[in-house]
Short mmCIF file of N, CA and C in Angstrom, two decimals:
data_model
loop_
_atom_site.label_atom_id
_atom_site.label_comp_id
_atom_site.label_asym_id
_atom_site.label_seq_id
_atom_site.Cartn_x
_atom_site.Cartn_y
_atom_site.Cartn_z
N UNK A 1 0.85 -1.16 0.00
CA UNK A 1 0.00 0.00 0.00
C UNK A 1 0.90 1.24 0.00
N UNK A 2 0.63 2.17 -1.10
CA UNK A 2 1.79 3.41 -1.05
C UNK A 2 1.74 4.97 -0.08
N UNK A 3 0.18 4.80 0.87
CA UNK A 3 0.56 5.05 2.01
C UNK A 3 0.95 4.85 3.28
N UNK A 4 1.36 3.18 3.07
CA UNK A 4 1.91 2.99 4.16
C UNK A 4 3.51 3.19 4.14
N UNK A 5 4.27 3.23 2.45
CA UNK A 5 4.92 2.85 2.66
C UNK A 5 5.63 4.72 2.70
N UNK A 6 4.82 5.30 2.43
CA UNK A 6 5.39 6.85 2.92
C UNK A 6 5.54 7.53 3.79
N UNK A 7 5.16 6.88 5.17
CA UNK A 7 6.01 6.47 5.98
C UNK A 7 7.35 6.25 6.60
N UNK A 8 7.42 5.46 5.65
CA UNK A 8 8.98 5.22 5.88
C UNK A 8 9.81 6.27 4.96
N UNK A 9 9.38 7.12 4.30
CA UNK A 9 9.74 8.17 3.48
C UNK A 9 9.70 9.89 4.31
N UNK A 10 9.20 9.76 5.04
CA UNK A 10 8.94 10.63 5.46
C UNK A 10 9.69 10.97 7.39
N UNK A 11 10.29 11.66 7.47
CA UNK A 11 11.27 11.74 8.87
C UNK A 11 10.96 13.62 9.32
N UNK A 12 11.25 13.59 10.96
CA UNK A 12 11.43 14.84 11.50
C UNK A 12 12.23 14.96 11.89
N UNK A 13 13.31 16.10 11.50
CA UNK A 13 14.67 15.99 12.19
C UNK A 13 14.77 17.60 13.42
N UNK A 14 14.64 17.19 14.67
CA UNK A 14 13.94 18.75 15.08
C UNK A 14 15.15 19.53 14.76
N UNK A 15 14.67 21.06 15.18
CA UNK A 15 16.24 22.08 14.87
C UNK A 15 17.09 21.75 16.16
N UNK A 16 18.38 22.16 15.60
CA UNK A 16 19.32 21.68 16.05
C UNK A 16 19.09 22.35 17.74
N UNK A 17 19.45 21.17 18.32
CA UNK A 17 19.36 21.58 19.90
C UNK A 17 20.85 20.83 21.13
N UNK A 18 21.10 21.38 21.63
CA UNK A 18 21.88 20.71 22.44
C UNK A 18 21.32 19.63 23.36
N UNK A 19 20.46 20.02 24.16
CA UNK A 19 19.85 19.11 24.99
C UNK A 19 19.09 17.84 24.44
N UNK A 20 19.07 17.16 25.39
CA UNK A 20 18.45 15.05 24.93
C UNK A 20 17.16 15.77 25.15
N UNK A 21 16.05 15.09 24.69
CA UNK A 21 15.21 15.20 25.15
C UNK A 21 14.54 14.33 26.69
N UNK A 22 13.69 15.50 27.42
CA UNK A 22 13.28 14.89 28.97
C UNK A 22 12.78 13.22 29.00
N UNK A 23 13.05 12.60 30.12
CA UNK A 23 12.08 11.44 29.64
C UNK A 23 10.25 11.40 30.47
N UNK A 24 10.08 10.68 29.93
CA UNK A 24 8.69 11.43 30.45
C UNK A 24 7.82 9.35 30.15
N UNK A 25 7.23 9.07 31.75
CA UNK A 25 6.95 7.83 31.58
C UNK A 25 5.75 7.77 30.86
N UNK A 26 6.50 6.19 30.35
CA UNK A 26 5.06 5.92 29.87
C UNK A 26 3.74 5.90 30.27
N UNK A 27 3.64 5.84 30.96
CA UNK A 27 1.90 5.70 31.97
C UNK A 27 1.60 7.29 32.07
N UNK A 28 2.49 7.95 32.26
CA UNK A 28 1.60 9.23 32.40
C UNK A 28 1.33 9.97 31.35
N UNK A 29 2.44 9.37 29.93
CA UNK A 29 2.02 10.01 28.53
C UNK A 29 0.53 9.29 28.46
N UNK A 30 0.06 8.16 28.39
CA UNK A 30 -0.84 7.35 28.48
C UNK A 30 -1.94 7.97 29.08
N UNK A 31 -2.13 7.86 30.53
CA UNK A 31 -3.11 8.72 31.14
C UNK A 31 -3.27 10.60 30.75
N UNK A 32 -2.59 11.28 30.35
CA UNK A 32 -2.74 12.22 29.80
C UNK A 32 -3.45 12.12 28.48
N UNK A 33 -3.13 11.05 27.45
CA UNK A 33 -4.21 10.83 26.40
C UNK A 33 -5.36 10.77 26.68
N UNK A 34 -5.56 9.87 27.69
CA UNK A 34 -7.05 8.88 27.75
C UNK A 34 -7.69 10.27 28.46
N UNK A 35 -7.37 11.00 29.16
CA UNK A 35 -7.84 12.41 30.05
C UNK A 35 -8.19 13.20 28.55
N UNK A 36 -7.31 13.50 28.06
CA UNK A 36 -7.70 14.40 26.70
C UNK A 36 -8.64 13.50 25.75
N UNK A 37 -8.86 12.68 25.49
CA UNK A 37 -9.89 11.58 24.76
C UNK A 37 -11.14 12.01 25.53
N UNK A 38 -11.18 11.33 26.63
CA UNK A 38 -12.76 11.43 27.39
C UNK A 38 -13.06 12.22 28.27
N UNK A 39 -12.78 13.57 28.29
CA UNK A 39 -12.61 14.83 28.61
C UNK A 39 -12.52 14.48 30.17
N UNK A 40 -11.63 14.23 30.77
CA UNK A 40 -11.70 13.61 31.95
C UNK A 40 -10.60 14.88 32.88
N UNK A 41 -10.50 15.20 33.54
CA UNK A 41 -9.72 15.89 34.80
C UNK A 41 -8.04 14.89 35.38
N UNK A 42 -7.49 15.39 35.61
CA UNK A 42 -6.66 14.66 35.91
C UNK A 42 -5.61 15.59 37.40
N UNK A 43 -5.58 14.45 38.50
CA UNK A 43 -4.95 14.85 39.24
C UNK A 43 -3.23 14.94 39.56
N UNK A 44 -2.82 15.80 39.51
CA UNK A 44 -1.22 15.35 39.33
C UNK A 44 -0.15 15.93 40.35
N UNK A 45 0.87 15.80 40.66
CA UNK A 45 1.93 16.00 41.70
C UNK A 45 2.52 16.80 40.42
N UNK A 46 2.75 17.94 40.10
CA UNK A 46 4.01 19.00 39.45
C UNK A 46 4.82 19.43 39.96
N UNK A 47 5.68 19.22 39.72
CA UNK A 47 7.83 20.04 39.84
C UNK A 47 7.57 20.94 39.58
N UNK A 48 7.62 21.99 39.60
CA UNK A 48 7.77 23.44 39.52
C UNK A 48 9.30 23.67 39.80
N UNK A 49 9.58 23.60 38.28
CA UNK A 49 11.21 23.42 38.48
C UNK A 49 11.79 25.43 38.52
N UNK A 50 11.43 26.51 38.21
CA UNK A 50 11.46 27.16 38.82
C UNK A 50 10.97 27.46 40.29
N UNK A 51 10.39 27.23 41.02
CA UNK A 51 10.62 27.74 42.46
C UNK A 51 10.97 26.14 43.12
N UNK A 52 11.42 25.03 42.28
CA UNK A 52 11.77 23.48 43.14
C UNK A 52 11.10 22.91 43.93
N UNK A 53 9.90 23.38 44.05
CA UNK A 53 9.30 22.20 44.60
C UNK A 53 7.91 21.67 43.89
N UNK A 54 7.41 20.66 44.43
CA UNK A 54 6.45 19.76 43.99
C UNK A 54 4.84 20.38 44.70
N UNK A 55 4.20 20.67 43.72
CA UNK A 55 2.64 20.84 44.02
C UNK A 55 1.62 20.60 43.24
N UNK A 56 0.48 19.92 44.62
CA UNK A 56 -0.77 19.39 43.87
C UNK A 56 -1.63 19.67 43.30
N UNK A 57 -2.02 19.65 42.26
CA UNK A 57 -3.61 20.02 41.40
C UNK A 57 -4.22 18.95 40.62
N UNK A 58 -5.41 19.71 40.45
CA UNK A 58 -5.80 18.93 39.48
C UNK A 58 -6.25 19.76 38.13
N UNK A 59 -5.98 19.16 37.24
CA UNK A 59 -6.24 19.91 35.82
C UNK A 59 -7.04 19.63 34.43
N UNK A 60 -7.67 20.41 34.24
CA UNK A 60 -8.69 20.19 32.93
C UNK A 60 -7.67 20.11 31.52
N UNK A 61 -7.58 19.18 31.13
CA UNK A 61 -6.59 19.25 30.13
C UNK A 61 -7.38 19.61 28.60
N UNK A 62 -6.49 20.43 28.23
CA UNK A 62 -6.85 20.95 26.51
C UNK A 62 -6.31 20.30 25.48
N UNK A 63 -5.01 20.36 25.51
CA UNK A 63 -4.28 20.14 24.15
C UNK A 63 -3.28 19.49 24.51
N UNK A 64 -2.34 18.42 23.50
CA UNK A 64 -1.37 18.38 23.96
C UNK A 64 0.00 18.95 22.52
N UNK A 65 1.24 19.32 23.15
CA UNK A 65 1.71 20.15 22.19
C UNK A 65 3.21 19.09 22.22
N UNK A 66 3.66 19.15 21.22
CA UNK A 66 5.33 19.21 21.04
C UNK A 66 5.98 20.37 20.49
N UNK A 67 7.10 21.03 21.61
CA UNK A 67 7.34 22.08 21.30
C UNK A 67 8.63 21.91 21.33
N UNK A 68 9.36 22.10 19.77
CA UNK A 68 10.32 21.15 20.37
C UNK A 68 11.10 19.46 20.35
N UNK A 69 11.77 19.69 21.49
CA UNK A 69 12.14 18.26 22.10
C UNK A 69 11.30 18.10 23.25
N UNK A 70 10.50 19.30 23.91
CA UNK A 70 9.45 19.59 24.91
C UNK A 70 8.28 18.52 24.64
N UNK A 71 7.54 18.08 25.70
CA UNK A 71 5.93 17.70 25.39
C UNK A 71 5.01 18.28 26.52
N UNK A 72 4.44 18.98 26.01
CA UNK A 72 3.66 20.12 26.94
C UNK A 72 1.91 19.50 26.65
N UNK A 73 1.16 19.31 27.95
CA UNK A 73 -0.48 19.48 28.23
C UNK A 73 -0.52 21.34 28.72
N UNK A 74 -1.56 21.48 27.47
CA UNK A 74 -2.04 22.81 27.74
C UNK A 74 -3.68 22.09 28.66
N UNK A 75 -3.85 23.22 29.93
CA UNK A 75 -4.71 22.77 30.80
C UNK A 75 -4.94 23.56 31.37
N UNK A 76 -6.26 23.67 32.33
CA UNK A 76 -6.62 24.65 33.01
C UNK A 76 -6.62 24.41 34.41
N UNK A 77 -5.91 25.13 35.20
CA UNK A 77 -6.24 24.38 36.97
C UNK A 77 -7.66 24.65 37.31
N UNK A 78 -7.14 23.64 37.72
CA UNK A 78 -9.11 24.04 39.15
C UNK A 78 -9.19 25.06 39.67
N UNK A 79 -10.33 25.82 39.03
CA UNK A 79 -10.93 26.86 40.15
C UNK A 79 -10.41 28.41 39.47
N UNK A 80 -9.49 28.09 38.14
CA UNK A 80 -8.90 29.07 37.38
C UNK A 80 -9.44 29.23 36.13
N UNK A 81 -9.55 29.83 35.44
CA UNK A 81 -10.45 30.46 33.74
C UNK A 81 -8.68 29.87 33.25
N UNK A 82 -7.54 30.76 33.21
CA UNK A 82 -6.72 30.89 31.94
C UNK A 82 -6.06 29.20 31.74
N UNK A 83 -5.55 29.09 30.80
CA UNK A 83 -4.93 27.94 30.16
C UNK A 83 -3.58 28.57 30.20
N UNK A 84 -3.28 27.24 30.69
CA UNK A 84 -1.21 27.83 31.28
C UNK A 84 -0.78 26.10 30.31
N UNK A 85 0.65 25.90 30.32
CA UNK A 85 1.04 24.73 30.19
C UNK A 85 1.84 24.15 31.08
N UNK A 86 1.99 22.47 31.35
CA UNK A 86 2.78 22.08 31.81
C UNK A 86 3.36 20.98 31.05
N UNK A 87 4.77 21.09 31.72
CA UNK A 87 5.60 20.21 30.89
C UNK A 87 5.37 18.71 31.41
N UNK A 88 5.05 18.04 30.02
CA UNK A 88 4.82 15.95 30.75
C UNK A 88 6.47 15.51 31.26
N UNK A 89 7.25 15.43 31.41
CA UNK A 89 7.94 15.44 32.39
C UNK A 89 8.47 15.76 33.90
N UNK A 90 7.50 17.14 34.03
CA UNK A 90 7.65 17.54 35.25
C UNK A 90 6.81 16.76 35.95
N UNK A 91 5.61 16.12 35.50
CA UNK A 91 4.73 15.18 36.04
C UNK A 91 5.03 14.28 37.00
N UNK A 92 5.07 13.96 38.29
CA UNK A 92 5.75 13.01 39.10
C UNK A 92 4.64 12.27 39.75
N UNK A 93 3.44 11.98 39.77
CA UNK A 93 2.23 11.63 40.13
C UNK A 93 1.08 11.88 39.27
N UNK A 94 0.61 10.91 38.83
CA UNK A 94 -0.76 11.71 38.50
C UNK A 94 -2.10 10.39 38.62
N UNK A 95 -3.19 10.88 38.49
CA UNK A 95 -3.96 10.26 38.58
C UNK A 95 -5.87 10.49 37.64
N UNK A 96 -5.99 9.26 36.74
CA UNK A 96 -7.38 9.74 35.69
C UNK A 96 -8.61 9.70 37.07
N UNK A 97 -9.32 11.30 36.82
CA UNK A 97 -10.43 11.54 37.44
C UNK A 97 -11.49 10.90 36.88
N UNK A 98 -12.82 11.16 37.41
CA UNK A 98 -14.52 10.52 36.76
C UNK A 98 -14.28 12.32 36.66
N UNK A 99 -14.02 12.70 37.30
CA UNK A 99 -14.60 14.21 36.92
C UNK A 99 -14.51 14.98 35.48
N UNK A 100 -15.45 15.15 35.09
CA UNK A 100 -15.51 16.02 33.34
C UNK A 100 -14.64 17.34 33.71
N UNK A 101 -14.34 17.24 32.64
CA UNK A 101 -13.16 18.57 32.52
C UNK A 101 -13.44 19.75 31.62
N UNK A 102 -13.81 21.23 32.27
CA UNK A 102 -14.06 21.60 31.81
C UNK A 102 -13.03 22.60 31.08
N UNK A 103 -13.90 22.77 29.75
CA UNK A 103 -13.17 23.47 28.51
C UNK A 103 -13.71 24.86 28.17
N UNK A 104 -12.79 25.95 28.52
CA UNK A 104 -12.86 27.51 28.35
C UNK A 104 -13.89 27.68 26.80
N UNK A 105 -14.88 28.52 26.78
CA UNK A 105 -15.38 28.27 25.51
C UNK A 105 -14.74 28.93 24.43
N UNK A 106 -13.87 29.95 24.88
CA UNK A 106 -13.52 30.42 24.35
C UNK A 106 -12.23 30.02 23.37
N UNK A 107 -11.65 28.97 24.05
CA UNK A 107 -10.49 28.09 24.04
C UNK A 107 -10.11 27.78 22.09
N UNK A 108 -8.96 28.47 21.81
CA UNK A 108 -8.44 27.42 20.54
C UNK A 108 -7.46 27.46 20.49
N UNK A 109 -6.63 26.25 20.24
CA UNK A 109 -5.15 25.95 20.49
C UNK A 109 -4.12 26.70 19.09
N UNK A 110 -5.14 27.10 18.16
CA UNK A 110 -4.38 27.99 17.13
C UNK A 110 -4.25 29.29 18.07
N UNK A 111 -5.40 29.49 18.50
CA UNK A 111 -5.30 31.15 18.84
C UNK A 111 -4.02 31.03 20.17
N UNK A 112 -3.80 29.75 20.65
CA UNK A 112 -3.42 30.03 22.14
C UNK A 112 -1.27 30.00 21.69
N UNK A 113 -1.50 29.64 20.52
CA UNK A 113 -0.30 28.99 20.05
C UNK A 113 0.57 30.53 19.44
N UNK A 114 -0.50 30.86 18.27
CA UNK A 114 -0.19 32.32 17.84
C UNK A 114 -0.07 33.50 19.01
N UNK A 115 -0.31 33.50 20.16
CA UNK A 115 -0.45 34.16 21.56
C UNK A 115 1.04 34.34 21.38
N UNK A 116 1.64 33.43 21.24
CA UNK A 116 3.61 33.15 22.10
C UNK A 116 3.53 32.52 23.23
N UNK A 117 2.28 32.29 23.98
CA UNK A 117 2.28 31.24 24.78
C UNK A 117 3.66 30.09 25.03
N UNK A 118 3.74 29.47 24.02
CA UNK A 118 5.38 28.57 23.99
C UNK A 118 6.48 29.56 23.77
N UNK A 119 6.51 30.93 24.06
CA UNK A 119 7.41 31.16 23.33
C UNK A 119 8.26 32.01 25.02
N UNK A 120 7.25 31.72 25.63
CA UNK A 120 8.07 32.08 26.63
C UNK A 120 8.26 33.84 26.89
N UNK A 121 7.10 34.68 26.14
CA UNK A 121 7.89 36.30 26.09
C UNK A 121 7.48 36.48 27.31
N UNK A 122 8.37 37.75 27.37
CA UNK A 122 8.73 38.74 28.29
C UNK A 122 7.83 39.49 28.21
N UNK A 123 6.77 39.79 27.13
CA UNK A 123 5.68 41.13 27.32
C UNK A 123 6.46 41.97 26.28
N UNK A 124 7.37 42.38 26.16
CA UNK A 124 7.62 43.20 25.13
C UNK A 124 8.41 42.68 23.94
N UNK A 125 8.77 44.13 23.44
CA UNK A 125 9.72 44.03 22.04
C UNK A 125 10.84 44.31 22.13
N UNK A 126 12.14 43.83 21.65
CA UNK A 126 13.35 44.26 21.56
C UNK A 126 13.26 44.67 19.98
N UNK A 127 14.48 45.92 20.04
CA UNK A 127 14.86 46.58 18.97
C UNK A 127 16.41 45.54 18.70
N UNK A 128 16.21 45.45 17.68
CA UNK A 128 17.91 44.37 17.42
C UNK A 128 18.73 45.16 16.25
N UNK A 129 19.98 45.70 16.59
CA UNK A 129 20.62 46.42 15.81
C UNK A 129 21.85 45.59 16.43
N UNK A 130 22.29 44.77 15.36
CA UNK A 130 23.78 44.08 15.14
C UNK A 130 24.25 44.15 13.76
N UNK A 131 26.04 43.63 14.04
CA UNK A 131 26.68 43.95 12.82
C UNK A 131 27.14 42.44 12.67
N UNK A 132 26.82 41.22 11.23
CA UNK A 132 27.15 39.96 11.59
C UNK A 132 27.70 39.89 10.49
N UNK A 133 28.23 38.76 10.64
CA UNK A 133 29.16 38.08 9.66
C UNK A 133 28.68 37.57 8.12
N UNK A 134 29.18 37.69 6.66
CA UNK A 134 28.36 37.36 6.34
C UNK A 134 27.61 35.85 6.27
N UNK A 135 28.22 34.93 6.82
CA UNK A 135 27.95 33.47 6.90
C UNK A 135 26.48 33.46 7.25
N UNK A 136 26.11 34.79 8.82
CA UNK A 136 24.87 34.56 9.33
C UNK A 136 24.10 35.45 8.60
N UNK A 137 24.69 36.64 8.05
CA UNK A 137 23.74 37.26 6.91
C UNK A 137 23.35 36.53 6.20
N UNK A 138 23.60 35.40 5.29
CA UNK A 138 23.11 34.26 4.03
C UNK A 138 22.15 33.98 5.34
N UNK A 139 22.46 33.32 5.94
CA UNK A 139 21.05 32.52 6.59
C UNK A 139 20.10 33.48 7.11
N UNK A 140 20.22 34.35 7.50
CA UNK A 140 18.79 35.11 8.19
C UNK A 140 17.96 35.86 6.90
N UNK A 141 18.93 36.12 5.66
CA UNK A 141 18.33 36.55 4.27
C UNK A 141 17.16 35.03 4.06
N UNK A 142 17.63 34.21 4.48
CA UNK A 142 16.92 32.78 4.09
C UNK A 142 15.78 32.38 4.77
N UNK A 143 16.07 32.78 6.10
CA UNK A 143 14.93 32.61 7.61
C UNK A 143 15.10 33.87 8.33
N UNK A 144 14.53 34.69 7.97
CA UNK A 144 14.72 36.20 8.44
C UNK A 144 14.07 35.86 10.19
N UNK A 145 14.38 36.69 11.10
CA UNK A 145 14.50 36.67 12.65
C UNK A 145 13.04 37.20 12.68
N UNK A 146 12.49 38.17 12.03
CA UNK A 146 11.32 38.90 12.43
C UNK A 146 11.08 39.29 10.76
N UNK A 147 9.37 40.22 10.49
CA UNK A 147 9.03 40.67 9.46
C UNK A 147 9.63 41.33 8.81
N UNK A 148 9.79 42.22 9.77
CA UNK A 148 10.38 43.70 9.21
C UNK A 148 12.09 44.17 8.94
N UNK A 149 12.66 42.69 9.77
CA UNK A 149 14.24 42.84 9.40
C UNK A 149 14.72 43.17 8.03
N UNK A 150 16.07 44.11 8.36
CA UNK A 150 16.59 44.34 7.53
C UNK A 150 18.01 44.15 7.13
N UNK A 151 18.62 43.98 6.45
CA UNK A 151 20.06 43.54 6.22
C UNK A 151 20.70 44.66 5.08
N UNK A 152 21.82 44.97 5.69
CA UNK A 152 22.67 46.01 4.62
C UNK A 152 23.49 45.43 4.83
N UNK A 153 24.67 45.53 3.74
CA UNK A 153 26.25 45.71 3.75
C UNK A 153 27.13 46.65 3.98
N UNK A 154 27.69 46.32 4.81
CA UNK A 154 28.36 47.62 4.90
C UNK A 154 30.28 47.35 5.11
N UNK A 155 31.08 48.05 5.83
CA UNK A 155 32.45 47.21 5.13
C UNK A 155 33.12 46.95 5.59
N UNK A 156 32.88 45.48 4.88
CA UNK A 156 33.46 43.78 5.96
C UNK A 156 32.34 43.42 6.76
N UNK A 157 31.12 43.87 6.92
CA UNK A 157 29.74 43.03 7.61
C UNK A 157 28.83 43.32 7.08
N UNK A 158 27.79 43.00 7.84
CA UNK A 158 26.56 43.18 7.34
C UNK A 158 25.58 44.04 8.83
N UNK A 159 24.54 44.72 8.46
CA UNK A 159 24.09 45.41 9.56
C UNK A 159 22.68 44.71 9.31
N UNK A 160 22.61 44.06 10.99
CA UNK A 160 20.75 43.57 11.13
C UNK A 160 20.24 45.12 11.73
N UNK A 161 18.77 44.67 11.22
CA UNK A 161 18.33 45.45 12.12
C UNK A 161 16.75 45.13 12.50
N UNK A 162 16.13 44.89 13.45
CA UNK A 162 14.67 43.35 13.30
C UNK A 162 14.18 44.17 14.96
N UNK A 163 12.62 43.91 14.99
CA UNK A 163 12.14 44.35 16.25
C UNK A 163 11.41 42.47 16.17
N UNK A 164 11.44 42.27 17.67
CA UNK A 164 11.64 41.09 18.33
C UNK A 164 10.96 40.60 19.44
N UNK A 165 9.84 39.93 19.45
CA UNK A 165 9.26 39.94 20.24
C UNK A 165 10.47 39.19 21.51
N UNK A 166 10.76 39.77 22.94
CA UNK A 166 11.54 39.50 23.79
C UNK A 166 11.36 38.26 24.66
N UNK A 167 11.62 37.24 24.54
CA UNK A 167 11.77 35.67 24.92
C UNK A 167 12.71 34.64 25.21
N UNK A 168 12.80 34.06 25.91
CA UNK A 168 13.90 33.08 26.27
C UNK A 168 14.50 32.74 24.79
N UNK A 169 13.79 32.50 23.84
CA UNK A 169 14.59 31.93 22.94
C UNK A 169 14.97 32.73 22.11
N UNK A 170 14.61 34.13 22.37
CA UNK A 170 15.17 35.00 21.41
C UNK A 170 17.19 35.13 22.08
N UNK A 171 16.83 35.35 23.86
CA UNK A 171 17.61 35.96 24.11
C UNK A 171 18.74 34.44 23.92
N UNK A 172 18.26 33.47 23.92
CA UNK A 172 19.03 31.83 23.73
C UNK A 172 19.86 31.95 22.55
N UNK A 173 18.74 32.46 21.45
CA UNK A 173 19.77 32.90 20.05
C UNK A 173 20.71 33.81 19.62
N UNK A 174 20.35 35.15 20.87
CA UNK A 174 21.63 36.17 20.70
C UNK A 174 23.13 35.76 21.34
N UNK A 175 22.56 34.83 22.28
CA UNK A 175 23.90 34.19 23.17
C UNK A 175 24.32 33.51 22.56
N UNK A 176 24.21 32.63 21.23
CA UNK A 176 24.45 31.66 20.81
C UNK A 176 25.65 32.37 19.36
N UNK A 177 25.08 33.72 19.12
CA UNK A 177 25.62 34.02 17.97
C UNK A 177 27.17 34.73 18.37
#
């Protein structure tokens, strides 16, 4: 059958990252499905690996995302309206409720995605005025950083110049260059 066998034709190679990806058990990738299948609640023990410690909720689960080498349940806590995410690794307990889980009506995982939600911002914009090499000029002419960037030559570099929405991974990529 020649869609099965495209398949085997077909691969994701994510962008280049340093880190392995988290491991994240099987049973709780599992019970996080079957919760998102039959709109079910789910109780869980979370790492809150910024402030280090472990706390209990329970959560209406929405979506689930790969962001990444990341695997994130977008969900709503108990007793809260907004949709936050947590990472399926930080998961150290959990447990499938009878309780129905309720879903924001407003809720769509395009709209929540286009937000920057994964993207980690800061709330604002950075102005980016650098002078790069041309190696990284060819590539950002190719995958420009933002809309409105711009690239000149000027002598012996090249001048960026890009407004940026301000985010861990923006500021991940200026450290990197």
């Amino acid at each position: 059958n020649a869609s099965a066998m495209l398949s085997e034709k077909l691969a994701v190679i994510p962008t280049g990252n340093l880190y392995l990806a988290p491991h994240i058990d099987d049973v709780i990738f599992d019970i996080v499905q079957e919760a998102l299948l039959n709109g079910k609640c789910l109780e869980v023990e979370y790492h809150q690996a910024y402030k280090n410690k472990t706390k209990q909720m329970i959560l209406h689960p929405l979506a689930l995302v790969q962001n990444g080498i990341q695997l994130y349940v977008v969900a709503v806590v108990d007793g809260y309206t907004d949709p936050r995410i947590f990472a399926l690794h930080r998961i150290k307990q959990i447990h499938l409720m009878s309780k129905e889980s309720q879903n924001p009506m407003n809720f769509n995982l395009k709209k929540f995605i286009d937000s920057g939600a994964f993207q980690f911002l800061q709330g604002t914009t950075a102005s980016l005025v650098a002078k790069v090499s041309s190696s990284l000029a060819a590539v950002l002419r190719e995958t420009p950083i933002s809309k409105d960037m711009t690239l000149s030559e000027e002598s012996g570099y090249f001048l960026v110049r890009a407004h940026i929405e301000d985010s861990w991974q923006f500021h991940r990529w200026l450290l990197s260059q």
